[in-house]
CSV table of C-alpha atoms in Angstrom, one decimal:
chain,number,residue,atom,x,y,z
A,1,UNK,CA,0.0,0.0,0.0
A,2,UNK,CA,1.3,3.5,-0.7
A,3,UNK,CA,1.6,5.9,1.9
A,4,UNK,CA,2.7,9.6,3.0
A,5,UNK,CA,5.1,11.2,5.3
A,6,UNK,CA,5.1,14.7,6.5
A,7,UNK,CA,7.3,14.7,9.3
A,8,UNK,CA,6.3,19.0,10.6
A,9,UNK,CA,3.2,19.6,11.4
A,10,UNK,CA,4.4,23.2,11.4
A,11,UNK,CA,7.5,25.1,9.7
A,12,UNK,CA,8.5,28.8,10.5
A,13,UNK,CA,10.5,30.8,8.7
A,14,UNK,CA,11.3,34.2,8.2
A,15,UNK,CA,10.7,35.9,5.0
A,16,UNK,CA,13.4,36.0,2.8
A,17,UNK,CA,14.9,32.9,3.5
A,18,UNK,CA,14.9,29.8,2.0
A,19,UNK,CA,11.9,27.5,3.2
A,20,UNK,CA,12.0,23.5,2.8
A,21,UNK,CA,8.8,21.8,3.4
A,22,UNK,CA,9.8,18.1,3.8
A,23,UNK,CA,7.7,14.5,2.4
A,24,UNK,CA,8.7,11.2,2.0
A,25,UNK,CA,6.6,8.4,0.2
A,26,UNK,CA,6.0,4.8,0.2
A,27,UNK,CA,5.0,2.9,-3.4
A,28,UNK,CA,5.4,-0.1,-4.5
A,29,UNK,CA,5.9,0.8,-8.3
A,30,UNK,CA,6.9,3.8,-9.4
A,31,UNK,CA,5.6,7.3,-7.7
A,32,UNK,CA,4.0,10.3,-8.9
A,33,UNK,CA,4.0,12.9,-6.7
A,34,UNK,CA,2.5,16.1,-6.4
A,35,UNK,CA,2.5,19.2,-4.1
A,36,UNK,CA,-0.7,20.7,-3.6
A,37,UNK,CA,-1.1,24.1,-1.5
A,38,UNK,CA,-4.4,25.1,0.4
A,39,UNK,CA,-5.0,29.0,1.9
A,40,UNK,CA,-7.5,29.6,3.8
A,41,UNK,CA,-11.3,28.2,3.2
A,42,UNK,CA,-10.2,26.9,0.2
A,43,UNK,CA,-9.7,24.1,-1.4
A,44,UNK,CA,-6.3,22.4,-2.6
A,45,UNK,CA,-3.8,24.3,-6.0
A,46,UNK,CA,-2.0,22.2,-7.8
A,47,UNK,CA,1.4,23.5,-7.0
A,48,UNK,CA,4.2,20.6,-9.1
A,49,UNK,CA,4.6,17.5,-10.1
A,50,UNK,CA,7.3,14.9,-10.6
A,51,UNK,CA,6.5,11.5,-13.1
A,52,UNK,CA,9.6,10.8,-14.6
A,53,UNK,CA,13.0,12.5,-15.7
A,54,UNK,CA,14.9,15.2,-14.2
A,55,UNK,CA,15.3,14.7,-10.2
A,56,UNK,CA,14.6,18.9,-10.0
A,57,UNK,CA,11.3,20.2,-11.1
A,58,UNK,CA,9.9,23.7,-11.1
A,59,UNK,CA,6.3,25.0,-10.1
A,60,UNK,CA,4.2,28.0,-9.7
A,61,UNK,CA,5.2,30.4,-7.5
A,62,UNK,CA,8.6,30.0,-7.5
A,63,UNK,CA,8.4,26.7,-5.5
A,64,UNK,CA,10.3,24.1,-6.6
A,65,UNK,CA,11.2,20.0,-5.5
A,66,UNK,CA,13.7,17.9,-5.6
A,67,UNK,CA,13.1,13.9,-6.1
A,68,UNK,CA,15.3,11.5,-4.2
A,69,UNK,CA,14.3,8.1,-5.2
A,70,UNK,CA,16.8,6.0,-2.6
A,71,UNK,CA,15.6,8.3,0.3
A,72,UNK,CA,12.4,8.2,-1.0
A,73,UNK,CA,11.6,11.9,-0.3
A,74,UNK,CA,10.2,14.9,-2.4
A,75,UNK,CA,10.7,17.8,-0.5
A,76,UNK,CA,9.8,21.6,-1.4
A,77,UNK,CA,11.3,24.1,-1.9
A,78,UNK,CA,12.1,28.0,-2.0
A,79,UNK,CA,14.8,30.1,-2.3
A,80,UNK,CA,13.1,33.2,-1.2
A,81,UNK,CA,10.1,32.6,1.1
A,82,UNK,CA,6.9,35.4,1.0
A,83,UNK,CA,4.4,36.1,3.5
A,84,UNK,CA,1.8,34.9,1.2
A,85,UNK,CA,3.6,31.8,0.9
A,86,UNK,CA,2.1,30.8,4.5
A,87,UNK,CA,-0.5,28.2,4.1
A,88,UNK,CA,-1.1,24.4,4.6
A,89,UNK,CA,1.0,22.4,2.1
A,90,UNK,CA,0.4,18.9,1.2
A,91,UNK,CA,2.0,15.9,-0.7
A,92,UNK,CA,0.3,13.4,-2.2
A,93,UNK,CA,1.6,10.1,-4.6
A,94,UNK,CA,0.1,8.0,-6.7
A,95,UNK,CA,1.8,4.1,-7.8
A,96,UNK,CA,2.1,4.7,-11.8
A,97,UNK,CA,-0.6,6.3,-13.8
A,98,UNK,CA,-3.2,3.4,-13.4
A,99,UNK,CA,-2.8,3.1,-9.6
A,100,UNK,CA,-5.0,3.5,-6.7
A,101,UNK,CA,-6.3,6.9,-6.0
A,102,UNK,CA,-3.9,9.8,-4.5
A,103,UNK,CA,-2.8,9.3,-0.7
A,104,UNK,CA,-2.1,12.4,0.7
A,105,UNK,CA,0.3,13.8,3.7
A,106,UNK,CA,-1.3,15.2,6.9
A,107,UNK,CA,-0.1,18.6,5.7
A,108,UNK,CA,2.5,20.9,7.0
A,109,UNK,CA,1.7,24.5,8.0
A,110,UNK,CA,4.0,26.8,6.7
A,111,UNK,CA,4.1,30.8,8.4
A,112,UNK,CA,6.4,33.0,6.7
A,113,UNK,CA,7.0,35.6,9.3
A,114,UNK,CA,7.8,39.2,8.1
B,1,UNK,CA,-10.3,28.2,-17.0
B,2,UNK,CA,-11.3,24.7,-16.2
B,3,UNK,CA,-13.0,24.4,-12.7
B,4,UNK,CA,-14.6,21.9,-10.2
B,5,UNK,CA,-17.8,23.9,-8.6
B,6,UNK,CA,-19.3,22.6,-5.5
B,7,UNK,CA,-22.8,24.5,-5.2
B,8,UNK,CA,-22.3,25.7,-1.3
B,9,UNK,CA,-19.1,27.3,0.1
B,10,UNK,CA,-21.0,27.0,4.0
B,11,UNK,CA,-23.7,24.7,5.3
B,12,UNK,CA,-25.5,24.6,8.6
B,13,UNK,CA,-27.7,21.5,9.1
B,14,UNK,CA,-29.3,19.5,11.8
B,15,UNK,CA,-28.8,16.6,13.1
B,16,UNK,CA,-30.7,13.9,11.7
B,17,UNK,CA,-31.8,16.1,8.1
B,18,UNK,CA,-30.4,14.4,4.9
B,19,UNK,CA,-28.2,16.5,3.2
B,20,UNK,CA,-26.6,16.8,-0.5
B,21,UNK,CA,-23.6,17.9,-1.4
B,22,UNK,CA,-23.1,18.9,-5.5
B,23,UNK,CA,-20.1,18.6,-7.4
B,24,UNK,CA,-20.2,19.7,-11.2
B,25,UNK,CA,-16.5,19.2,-13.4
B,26,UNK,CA,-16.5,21.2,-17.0
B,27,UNK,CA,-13.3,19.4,-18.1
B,28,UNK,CA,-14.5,15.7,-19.2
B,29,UNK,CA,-12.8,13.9,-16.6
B,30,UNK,CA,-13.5,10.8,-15.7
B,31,UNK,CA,-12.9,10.5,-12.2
B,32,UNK,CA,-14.3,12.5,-9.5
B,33,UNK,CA,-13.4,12.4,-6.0
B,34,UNK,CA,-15.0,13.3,-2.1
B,35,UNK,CA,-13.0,14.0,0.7
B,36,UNK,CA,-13.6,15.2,4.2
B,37,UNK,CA,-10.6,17.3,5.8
B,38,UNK,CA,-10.3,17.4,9.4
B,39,UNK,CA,-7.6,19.3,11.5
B,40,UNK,CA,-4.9,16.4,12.3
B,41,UNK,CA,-6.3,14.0,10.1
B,42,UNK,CA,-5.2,15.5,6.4
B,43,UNK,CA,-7.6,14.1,3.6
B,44,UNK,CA,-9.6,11.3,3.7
B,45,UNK,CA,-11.7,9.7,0.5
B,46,UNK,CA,-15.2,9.2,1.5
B,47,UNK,CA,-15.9,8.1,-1.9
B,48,UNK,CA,-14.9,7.9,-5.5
B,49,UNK,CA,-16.2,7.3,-9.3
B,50,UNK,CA,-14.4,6.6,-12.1
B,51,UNK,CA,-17.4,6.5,-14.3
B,52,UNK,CA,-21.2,7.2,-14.4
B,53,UNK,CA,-23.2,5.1,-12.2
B,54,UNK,CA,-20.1,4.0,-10.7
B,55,UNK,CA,-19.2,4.2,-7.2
B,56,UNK,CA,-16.2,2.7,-5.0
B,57,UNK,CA,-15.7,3.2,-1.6
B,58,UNK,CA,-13.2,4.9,-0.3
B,59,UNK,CA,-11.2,4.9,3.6
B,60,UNK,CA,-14.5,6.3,5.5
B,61,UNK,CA,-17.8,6.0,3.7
B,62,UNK,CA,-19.8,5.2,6.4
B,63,UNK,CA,-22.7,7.4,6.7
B,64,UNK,CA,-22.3,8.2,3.5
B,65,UNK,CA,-23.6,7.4,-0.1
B,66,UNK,CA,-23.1,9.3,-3.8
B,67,UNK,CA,-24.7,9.3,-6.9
B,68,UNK,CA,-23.0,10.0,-10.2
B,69,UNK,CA,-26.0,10.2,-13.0
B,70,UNK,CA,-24.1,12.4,-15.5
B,71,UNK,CA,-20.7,12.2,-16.2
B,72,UNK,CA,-20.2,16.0,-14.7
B,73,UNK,CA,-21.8,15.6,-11.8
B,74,UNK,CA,-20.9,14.0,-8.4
B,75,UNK,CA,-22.9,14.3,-5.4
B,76,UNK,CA,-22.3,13.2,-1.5
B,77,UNK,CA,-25.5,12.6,-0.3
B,78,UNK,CA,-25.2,12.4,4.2
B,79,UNK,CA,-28.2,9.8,5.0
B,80,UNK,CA,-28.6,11.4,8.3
B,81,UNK,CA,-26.4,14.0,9.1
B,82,UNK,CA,-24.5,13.9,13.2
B,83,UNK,CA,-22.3,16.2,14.6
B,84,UNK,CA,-18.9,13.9,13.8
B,85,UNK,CA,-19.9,14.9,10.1
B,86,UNK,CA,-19.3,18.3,10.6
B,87,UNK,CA,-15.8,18.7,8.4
B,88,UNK,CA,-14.7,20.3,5.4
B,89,UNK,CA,-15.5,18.6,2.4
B,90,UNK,CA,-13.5,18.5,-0.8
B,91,UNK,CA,-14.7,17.5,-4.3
B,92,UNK,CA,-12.0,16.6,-7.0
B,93,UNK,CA,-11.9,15.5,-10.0
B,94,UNK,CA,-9.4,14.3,-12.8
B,95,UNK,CA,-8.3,11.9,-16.1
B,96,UNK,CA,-6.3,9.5,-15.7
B,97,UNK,CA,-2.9,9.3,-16.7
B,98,UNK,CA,-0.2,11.5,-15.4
B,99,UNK,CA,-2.6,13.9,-14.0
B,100,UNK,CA,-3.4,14.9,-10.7
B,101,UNK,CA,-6.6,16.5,-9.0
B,102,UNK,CA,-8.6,19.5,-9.5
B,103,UNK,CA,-10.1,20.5,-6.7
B,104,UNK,CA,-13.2,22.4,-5.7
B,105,UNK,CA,-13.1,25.1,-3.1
B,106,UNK,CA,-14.9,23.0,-0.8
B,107,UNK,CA,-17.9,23.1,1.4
B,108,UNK,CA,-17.6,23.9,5.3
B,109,UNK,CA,-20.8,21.8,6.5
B,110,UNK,CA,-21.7,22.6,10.7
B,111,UNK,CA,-23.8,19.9,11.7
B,112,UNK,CA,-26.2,21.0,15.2
């Protein structure tokens, strides 16, 4: 069965700095992973994804994630964090494209303090 | 823009009234999705379709049923609402493939 790890339930930072947001995942197969961000009342933006090839992909916002397949973990990142970056991020994996649904992380708050 | 509509934003019920929850997709997509979120607890499928008429259960569905008549269109139907339902529910939808969810902007249901 496929599961989700986000070890923080909560990570400060101030603004400016680089944030990482961490995840690690559990498949069977191969994983596709996503990063999904929620703000307030609202539900859940599609923020990246990685399926296959380069280890580094880019988002929106300026977030990006780094795939490490022998620690399974996808972690996000920023260079530069925002106030409005602070919300309640989650990652979520999927075995291949025909797999069982999504699982998703418990999600991490993020605050980006000014 | 392509969007997942869920027809109320907040809901107050009471305990014991049967209450719908609508989902309508404009993209096509086969699957479509119902979550509850819960502080703590993350996201948890209630319920899923990957096809009209069809209907799987998902981690929780108890107390629970959907309906998927047209392909757009997925509704959470509460049989008889308590106060554990109260939650914020998530609809989703997507195609299969590479693809992940699109997600509505959820409904806030208060159950008294």
């Amino acid at each position: 069965a496929q599961s989700v790890a986000q070890p923080e339930d909560q990570v400060n930072v101030a603004e400016g700095n680089p944030l990482t947001v961490k995840c690690t995942y559990s498949v069977s197969g191969n994983p596709y992973l996503f990063w999904y961000v929620q703000y307030p009342n609202r539900g859940l933006q599609f923020l990246l994804k990685y399926i296959t090839g380069d280890n580094l992909v880019k988002g929106s916002y300026g977030f990006e994630a780094e795939f490490n397949k022998s620690q399974t973990s996808f972690h996000l990142k920023k260079p530069s964090a925002l106030v409005s970056d602070s919300a309640l991020y989650f990652c979520a994996v999927r075995d291949g494209p025909y797999g069982q649904n999504f699982v998703f992380g418990p999600g991490t708050r993020l605050s980006v303090l000014p | 823009d392509v969007k997942v509509t869920q027809s109320s934003r907040y809901l107050v019920k009471r305990t014991g009234e049967k209450v719908f929850l609508e989902c309508v997709q404009d993209m096509d997509h086969e699957n479509m999705f119902w979550y509850r979120q819960d502080p703590g607890l993350g996201l948890r499928l209630i319920y899923f379709s990957y096809d009209v008429k069809m209907k799987e259960k998902g981690d929780i569905p108890e107390g629970y049923s959907v309906s998927r008549e047209k392909k757009e269109r997925f509704s959470l139907i509460l049989e008889s609402a308590s106060t554990n339902q109260t939650s914020m529910y998530l609809c989703a939808s997507s195609l299969w493939g590479v693809y992940g969810y699109t997600f509505g902007s959820g409904t806030r249901l208060t159950v008294v």
